[in-house]
CSV table of C-alpha atoms in Angstrom, one decimal:
chain,number,residue,atom,x,y,z
F,1,UNK,CA,0.0,0.0,0.0
F,2,UNK,CA,1.4,3.4,-1.0
F,3,UNK,CA,-0.1,5.4,1.8
F,4,UNK,CA,0.0,4.4,5.5
F,5,UNK,CA,-3.3,4.5,7.5
F,6,UNK,CA,-2.1,7.7,9.3
F,7,UNK,CA,-1.3,9.4,6.0
F,8,UNK,CA,-4.7,8.5,4.6
F,9,UNK,CA,-6.3,9.7,7.8
F,10,UNK,CA,-4.5,13.1,7.5
F,11,UNK,CA,-5.7,13.4,3.9
F,12,UNK,CA,-9.3,12.6,4.8
F,13,UNK,CA,-9.2,15.2,7.6
F,14,UNK,CA,-7.8,17.8,5.2
F,15,UNK,CA,-10.5,17.0,2.7
F,16,UNK,CA,-13.1,17.1,5.4
F,17,UNK,CA,-12.1,20.6,6.4
F,18,UNK,CA,-12.1,21.7,2.8
F,19,UNK,CA,-15.7,20.4,2.4
F,20,UNK,CA,-16.9,22.2,5.5
F,21,UNK,CA,-15.3,25.4,4.3
F,22,UNK,CA,-16.9,25.0,0.8
F,23,UNK,CA,-20.2,24.6,2.7
F,24,UNK,CA,-19.5,27.8,4.7
F,25,UNK,CA,-18.6,29.7,1.5
F,26,UNK,CA,-21.8,28.6,-0.3
F,27,UNK,CA,-23.9,29.3,2.7
F,28,UNK,CA,-22.4,32.8,3.0
F,29,UNK,CA,-23.1,33.4,-0.7
F,30,UNK,CA,-26.8,32.3,-0.3
F,31,UNK,CA,-27.2,34.5,2.8
F,32,UNK,CA,-26.6,37.5,0.6
F,33,UNK,CA,-29.9,36.8,-1.3
F,34,UNK,CA,-32.2,35.2,1.3
F,35,UNK,CA,-32.5,35.2,5.1
F,36,UNK,CA,-30.5,33.0,7.3
F,37,UNK,CA,-33.7,31.2,8.5
F,38,UNK,CA,-34.5,30.4,4.9
F,39,UNK,CA,-31.0,29.2,4.3
F,40,UNK,CA,-31.2,26.8,7.3
F,41,UNK,CA,-34.6,25.6,6.2
F,42,UNK,CA,-33.8,24.9,2.6
F,43,UNK,CA,-30.3,23.5,3.2
F,44,UNK,CA,-31.7,21.5,6.0
F,45,UNK,CA,-34.4,19.9,3.9
F,46,UNK,CA,-31.8,18.4,1.6
F,47,UNK,CA,-29.3,17.5,4.3
F,48,UNK,CA,-32.0,15.9,6.4
F,49,UNK,CA,-33.3,13.8,3.5
F,50,UNK,CA,-29.9,12.4,2.8
F,51,UNK,CA,-28.9,11.6,6.4
F,52,UNK,CA,-32.3,10.2,7.3
F,53,UNK,CA,-32.1,7.8,4.3
F,54,UNK,CA,-28.6,6.7,5.4
F,55,UNK,CA,-29.7,6.3,9.0
F,56,UNK,CA,-32.8,4.3,8.0
F,57,UNK,CA,-30.8,1.9,5.8
F,58,UNK,CA,-27.8,1.4,8.1
F,59,UNK,CA,-29.0,1.4,11.7
F,60,UNK,CA,-31.3,-0.9,13.7
F,61,UNK,CA,-34.9,0.1,13.9
F,62,UNK,CA,-35.2,-0.5,17.6
F,63,UNK,CA,-32.3,1.9,18.5
F,64,UNK,CA,-34.3,4.9,17.4
F,65,UNK,CA,-36.0,4.9,20.8
F,66,UNK,CA,-32.6,5.9,22.3
F,67,UNK,CA,-32.9,9.4,20.8
F,68,UNK,CA,-35.1,10.4,23.7
F,69,UNK,CA,-32.2,10.1,26.3
F,70,UNK,CA,-31.3,13.4,28.1
F,71,UNK,CA,-27.7,13.5,26.8
F,72,UNK,CA,-28.9,13.1,23.2
F,73,UNK,CA,-31.4,15.9,23.6
F,74,UNK,CA,-28.8,18.1,25.3
F,75,UNK,CA,-26.4,17.4,22.4
F,76,UNK,CA,-29.0,18.2,19.8
F,77,UNK,CA,-30.0,21.5,21.5
F,78,UNK,CA,-26.4,22.6,21.8
F,79,UNK,CA,-25.8,21.7,18.1
F,80,UNK,CA,-28.8,23.6,17.0
F,81,UNK,CA,-27.7,26.7,19.0
F,82,UNK,CA,-24.2,26.4,17.6
F,83,UNK,CA,-25.6,26.2,14.0
F,84,UNK,CA,-27.7,29.3,14.5
F,85,UNK,CA,-25.0,31.4,16.1
F,86,UNK,CA,-22.3,30.3,13.6
F,87,UNK,CA,-24.5,30.9,10.5
F,88,UNK,CA,-25.6,34.4,11.7
F,89,UNK,CA,-21.9,35.3,12.4
F,90,UNK,CA,-20.8,33.8,9.0
F,91,UNK,CA,-23.4,35.9,7.1
F,92,UNK,CA,-22.1,39.2,8.7
F,93,UNK,CA,-18.3,38.7,9.4
F,94,UNK,CA,-15.3,37.8,7.2
F,95,UNK,CA,-15.0,34.1,6.6
F,96,UNK,CA,-11.4,33.9,7.8
F,97,UNK,CA,-12.2,35.8,11.0
F,98,UNK,CA,-15.0,33.4,11.8
F,99,UNK,CA,-12.8,30.4,11.0
F,100,UNK,CA,-9.9,31.8,13.1
F,101,UNK,CA,-12.0,32.2,16.3
F,102,UNK,CA,-13.6,28.8,15.7
F,103,UNK,CA,-10.2,27.1,15.9
F,104,UNK,CA,-10.3,27.6,19.7
F,105,UNK,CA,-12.8,24.7,19.9
F,106,UNK,CA,-10.3,21.9,20.5
F,107,UNK,CA,-8.8,23.9,23.4
F,108,UNK,CA,-12.2,24.6,24.8
F,109,UNK,CA,-13.1,20.9,24.7
F,110,UNK,CA,-9.9,19.9,26.4
F,111,UNK,CA,-10.6,22.4,29.2
F,112,UNK,CA,-14.2,21.2,29.4
F,113,UNK,CA,-13.1,17.6,29.6
F,114,UNK,CA,-10.7,18.4,32.4
F,115,UNK,CA,-13.4,20.2,34.4
F,116,UNK,CA,-16.4,18.0,33.7
F,117,UNK,CA,-14.9,14.5,33.4
F,118,UNK,CA,-11.8,15.2,35.6
F,119,UNK,CA,-9.5,14.1,32.8
F,120,UNK,CA,-5.8,14.6,33.8
F,121,UNK,CA,-4.4,17.8,32.3
F,122,UNK,CA,-0.9,18.7,33.3
F,123,UNK,CA,0.6,22.2,33.6
F,124,UNK,CA,2.0,22.0,30.0
F,125,UNK,CA,-1.5,21.5,28.5
F,126,UNK,CA,-3.0,24.2,30.8
F,127,UNK,CA,-0.2,26.5,29.6
F,128,UNK,CA,-1.0,25.7,26.0
F,129,UNK,CA,-4.7,26.4,26.6
F,130,UNK,CA,-3.8,29.8,28.1
F,131,UNK,CA,-1.6,30.6,25.0
F,132,UNK,CA,-4.4,29.6,22.7
F,133,UNK,CA,-6.9,31.8,24.4
F,134,UNK,CA,-4.3,34.6,24.3
F,135,UNK,CA,-4.5,34.2,20.5
F,136,UNK,CA,-8.3,34.5,20.8
F,137,UNK,CA,-7.9,37.8,22.7
F,138,UNK,CA,-5.5,39.1,20.0
F,139,UNK,CA,-8.1,38.4,17.3
F,140,UNK,CA,-10.9,40.0,19.3
F,141,UNK,CA,-8.8,43.0,20.5
F,142,UNK,CA,-11.3,44.0,23.2
F,143,UNK,CA,-11.1,47.7,23.9
F,144,UNK,CA,-9.6,48.5,20.5
F,145,UNK,CA,-12.8,48.5,18.4
F,146,UNK,CA,-12.3,45.1,16.8
F,147,UNK,CA,-14.8,43.2,19.1
F,148,UNK,CA,-18.3,43.0,17.7
F,149,UNK,CA,-21.5,41.2,18.2
F,150,UNK,CA,-20.4,38.8,15.5
F,151,UNK,CA,-17.3,37.9,17.4
F,152,UNK,CA,-19.5,37.2,20.4
F,153,UNK,CA,-21.6,34.9,18.3
F,154,UNK,CA,-18.6,32.9,17.2
F,155,UNK,CA,-17.5,32.5,20.9
F,156,UNK,CA,-21.1,31.4,21.7
F,157,UNK,CA,-20.7,28.8,18.9
F,158,UNK,CA,-17.5,27.6,20.5
F,159,UNK,CA,-19.2,27.3,23.8
F,160,UNK,CA,-22.2,25.5,22.3
F,161,UNK,CA,-20.0,23.1,20.4
F,162,UNK,CA,-18.0,22.3,23.6
F,163,UNK,CA,-21.3,21.4,25.3
F,164,UNK,CA,-22.2,19.3,22.3
F,165,UNK,CA,-18.9,17.4,22.3
F,166,UNK,CA,-19.0,16.8,26.0
F,167,UNK,CA,-22.6,15.6,25.9
F,168,UNK,CA,-21.6,13.3,23.0
F,169,UNK,CA,-19.1,11.5,25.1
F,170,UNK,CA,-21.8,10.8,27.7
F,171,UNK,CA,-24.2,9.2,25.2
F,172,UNK,CA,-24.3,5.4,25.5
F,173,UNK,CA,-22.4,3.6,22.7
F,174,UNK,CA,-25.6,1.7,21.6
F,175,UNK,CA,-27.1,4.9,20.2
F,176,UNK,CA,-25.9,5.0,16.5
F,177,UNK,CA,-24.1,8.1,15.4
F,178,UNK,CA,-26.1,8.3,12.2
F,179,UNK,CA,-29.3,8.5,14.1
F,180,UNK,CA,-28.0,11.3,16.4
F,181,UNK,CA,-26.9,13.2,13.3
F,182,UNK,CA,-30.3,12.7,11.7
F,183,UNK,CA,-32.0,14.1,14.7
F,184,UNK,CA,-29.7,17.1,14.7
F,185,UNK,CA,-30.3,17.7,10.9
F,186,UNK,CA,-34.1,17.6,11.3
F,187,UNK,CA,-33.9,19.9,14.4
F,188,UNK,CA,-31.8,22.4,12.6
F,189,UNK,CA,-34.2,22.4,9.6
F,190,UNK,CA,-37.2,22.9,11.9
F,191,UNK,CA,-35.4,25.7,13.7
F,192,UNK,CA,-34.7,27.4,10.4
F,193,UNK,CA,-38.4,27.2,9.6
F,194,UNK,CA,-39.3,28.9,12.8
F,195,UNK,CA,-36.7,31.6,12.2
F,196,UNK,CA,-37.9,32.5,8.6
F,197,UNK,CA,-40.4,35.0,9.9
F,198,UNK,CA,-38.2,36.7,12.5
F,199,UNK,CA,-35.4,37.0,10.0
F,200,UNK,CA,-37.4,38.8,7.4
F,201,UNK,CA,-39.9,36.3,6.0
F,202,UNK,CA,-39.8,34.1,2.9
F,203,UNK,CA,-38.1,35.8,0.0
F,204,UNK,CA,-38.2,34.7,-3.7
F,205,UNK,CA,-35.4,32.3,-4.4
F,206,UNK,CA,-33.6,32.3,-7.7
F,207,UNK,CA,-32.7,28.9,-9.2
F,208,UNK,CA,-29.0,29.6,-8.7
F,209,UNK,CA,-29.5,30.2,-5.0
F,210,UNK,CA,-31.4,26.9,-4.7
F,211,UNK,CA,-28.5,25.2,-6.5
F,212,UNK,CA,-26.0,26.8,-4.1
F,213,UNK,CA,-28.0,25.5,-1.0
F,214,UNK,CA,-28.2,22.0,-2.5
F,215,UNK,CA,-24.5,22.2,-3.1
F,216,UNK,CA,-24.0,23.3,0.6
F,217,UNK,CA,-26.0,20.3,1.8
F,218,UNK,CA,-23.9,17.9,-0.3
F,219,UNK,CA,-20.7,19.4,1.0
F,220,UNK,CA,-21.9,19.1,4.6
F,221,UNK,CA,-22.5,15.4,4.0
F,222,UNK,CA,-19.0,15.0,2.4
F,223,UNK,CA,-17.4,16.8,5.3
F,224,UNK,CA,-19.1,14.5,7.9
F,225,UNK,CA,-18.3,11.4,5.9
F,226,UNK,CA,-14.6,12.2,5.4
F,227,UNK,CA,-14.3,13.3,9.0
F,228,UNK,CA,-15.6,9.9,10.1
F,229,UNK,CA,-13.2,8.2,7.7
F,230,UNK,CA,-10.3,10.2,9.1
F,231,UNK,CA,-11.2,9.3,12.7
F,232,UNK,CA,-11.5,5.6,11.9
F,233,UNK,CA,-8.6,5.1,9.4
F,234,UNK,CA,-5.6,6.0,11.5
F,235,UNK,CA,-4.6,7.3,14.9
F,236,UNK,CA,-6.7,10.2,16.1
F,237,UNK,CA,-3.5,12.1,17.2
F,238,UNK,CA,-2.2,11.8,13.7
F,239,UNK,CA,-5.2,13.3,11.9
F,240,UNK,CA,-6.4,15.8,14.6
F,241,UNK,CA,-3.7,18.5,13.8
F,242,UNK,CA,-5.0,18.6,10.2
F,243,UNK,CA,-8.3,20.1,11.5
F,244,UNK,CA,-6.4,23.4,11.5
F,245,UNK,CA,-6.2,23.2,7.7
F,246,UNK,CA,-9.6,24.7,7.9
F,247,UNK,CA,-7.9,28.1,8.4
F,248,UNK,CA,-5.9,27.7,5.2
F,249,UNK,CA,-9.1,26.9,3.3
F,250,UNK,CA,-10.9,29.8,4.9
F,251,UNK,CA,-8.2,32.2,3.9
F,252,UNK,CA,-8.1,30.9,0.3
F,253,UNK,CA,-11.9,30.9,-0.2
F,254,UNK,CA,-12.3,34.2,1.6
F,255,UNK,CA,-9.7,35.9,-0.7
F,256,UNK,CA,-10.8,34.2,-4.0
F,257,UNK,CA,-14.6,34.6,-3.5
F,258,UNK,CA,-15.1,37.5,-1.2
F,259,UNK,CA,-11.8,39.5,-1.6
F,260,UNK,CA,-11.1,39.2,2.2
F,261,UNK,CA,-7.6,39.6,3.5
F,262,UNK,CA,-7.0,39.0,7.2
F,263,UNK,CA,-5.2,41.7,9.1
F,264,UNK,CA,-2.0,40.9,11.0
F,265,UNK,CA,-3.6,40.5,14.5
F,266,UNK,CA,-6.1,37.9,13.1
F,267,UNK,CA,-3.2,36.0,11.4
F,268,UNK,CA,-1.0,36.2,14.5
F,269,UNK,CA,-3.8,35.2,16.9
F,270,UNK,CA,-4.7,32.3,14.6
F,271,UNK,CA,-1.1,31.0,14.6
F,272,UNK,CA,-1.1,31.1,18.4
F,273,UNK,CA,-4.3,29.1,18.5
F,274,UNK,CA,-3.1,26.6,16.0
F,275,UNK,CA,0.3,26.2,17.7
F,276,UNK,CA,-1.2,25.7,21.1
F,277,UNK,CA,-3.8,23.2,19.8
F,278,UNK,CA,-1.2,21.1,18.1
F,279,UNK,CA,0.9,21.1,21.2
F,280,UNK,CA,-2.1,20.0,23.3
F,281,UNK,CA,-2.7,17.1,20.9
F,282,UNK,CA,1.0,16.1,21.1
F,283,UNK,CA,0.9,16.1,24.9
F,284,UNK,CA,-2.3,14.0,24.9
F,285,UNK,CA,-0.6,11.5,22.7
F,286,UNK,CA,2.5,11.4,24.9
F,287,UNK,CA,0.2,10.9,28.0
F,288,UNK,CA,-1.7,8.0,26.3
F,289,UNK,CA,1.6,6.4,25.2
F,290,UNK,CA,3.0,6.5,28.7
F,291,UNK,CA,-0.3,5.0,30.1
F,292,UNK,CA,-0.1,2.2,27.6
F,293,UNK,CA,3.5,1.4,28.6
F,294,UNK,CA,2.5,1.2,32.2
F,295,UNK,CA,-0.5,-1.0,31.4
F,296,UNK,CA,1.6,-3.3,29.3
F,297,UNK,CA,4.2,-3.5,32.0
F,298,UNK,CA,1.5,-4.3,34.6
F,299,UNK,CA,0.0,-7.0,32.4
F,300,UNK,CA,3.5,-8.6,31.9
F,301,UNK,CA,4.2,-8.6,35.6
F,302,UNK,CA,0.8,-10.1,36.3
F,303,UNK,CA,1.4,-12.8,33.7
F,304,UNK,CA,4.7,-13.7,35.3
F,305,UNK,CA,3.0,-13.9,38.7
F,306,UNK,CA,0.7,-16.5,37.4
């Protein structure tokens, strides 16, 4: 085989981030013509249809009852809130600025796991988290006129996604991921329907706008599928750093499509976030490697004792 599993996982992760950013780009384009509630509703119709079909074909019928569990509902609510805040920010702020702030999510999840699940986080990773959030402050520049309601919405997205990811870890393994995703997709679609009137009502939709939203739904599905492949093909620690390729795609699409050029504080802050995130992933891998060595040594000692 020409490519190792970890190399293929890294490629899948990079492709996944590209697909998600194409979705963001298409969604931002559509939001220039119709309201965000309408975007969520129409895009959600196609995304829900695709994922419901996959879930119905590939998961046990009896496991659908598990979707009523509290952690599933909490995860769904957090994901819906994250979608609303992210899309509203995306429609009103530069693509690269939104993507830069959103890169703080892995750091926020690490901090949340340490607080909620009491996962061991040493001083090195706490230091990396502090450096990463320093990068967030550099991008926001509070007190210097750069902070806006759109920045606050991206931070709300990061918080909501953190709650979503922590809730996901508490969901029993017998609830299929496809069914959870289907519930989320339908919930986002219904929320979009409820937001059509508050966001300006239904507006005439040109065929090209409809095509853009169908394309966005397709790229969302590609993003989730390649993300799943990345996480199942190789070591998670090998593919996780390539999540940060999202910032490269955001800068590229933002410049080519919208003419956006990030200022130096945004670029510097993003580099701090990325660097601290990669270091956090590296330290997590070292910790797990050390734990595995101890476990193997204990197993060998126990076997000799027998």
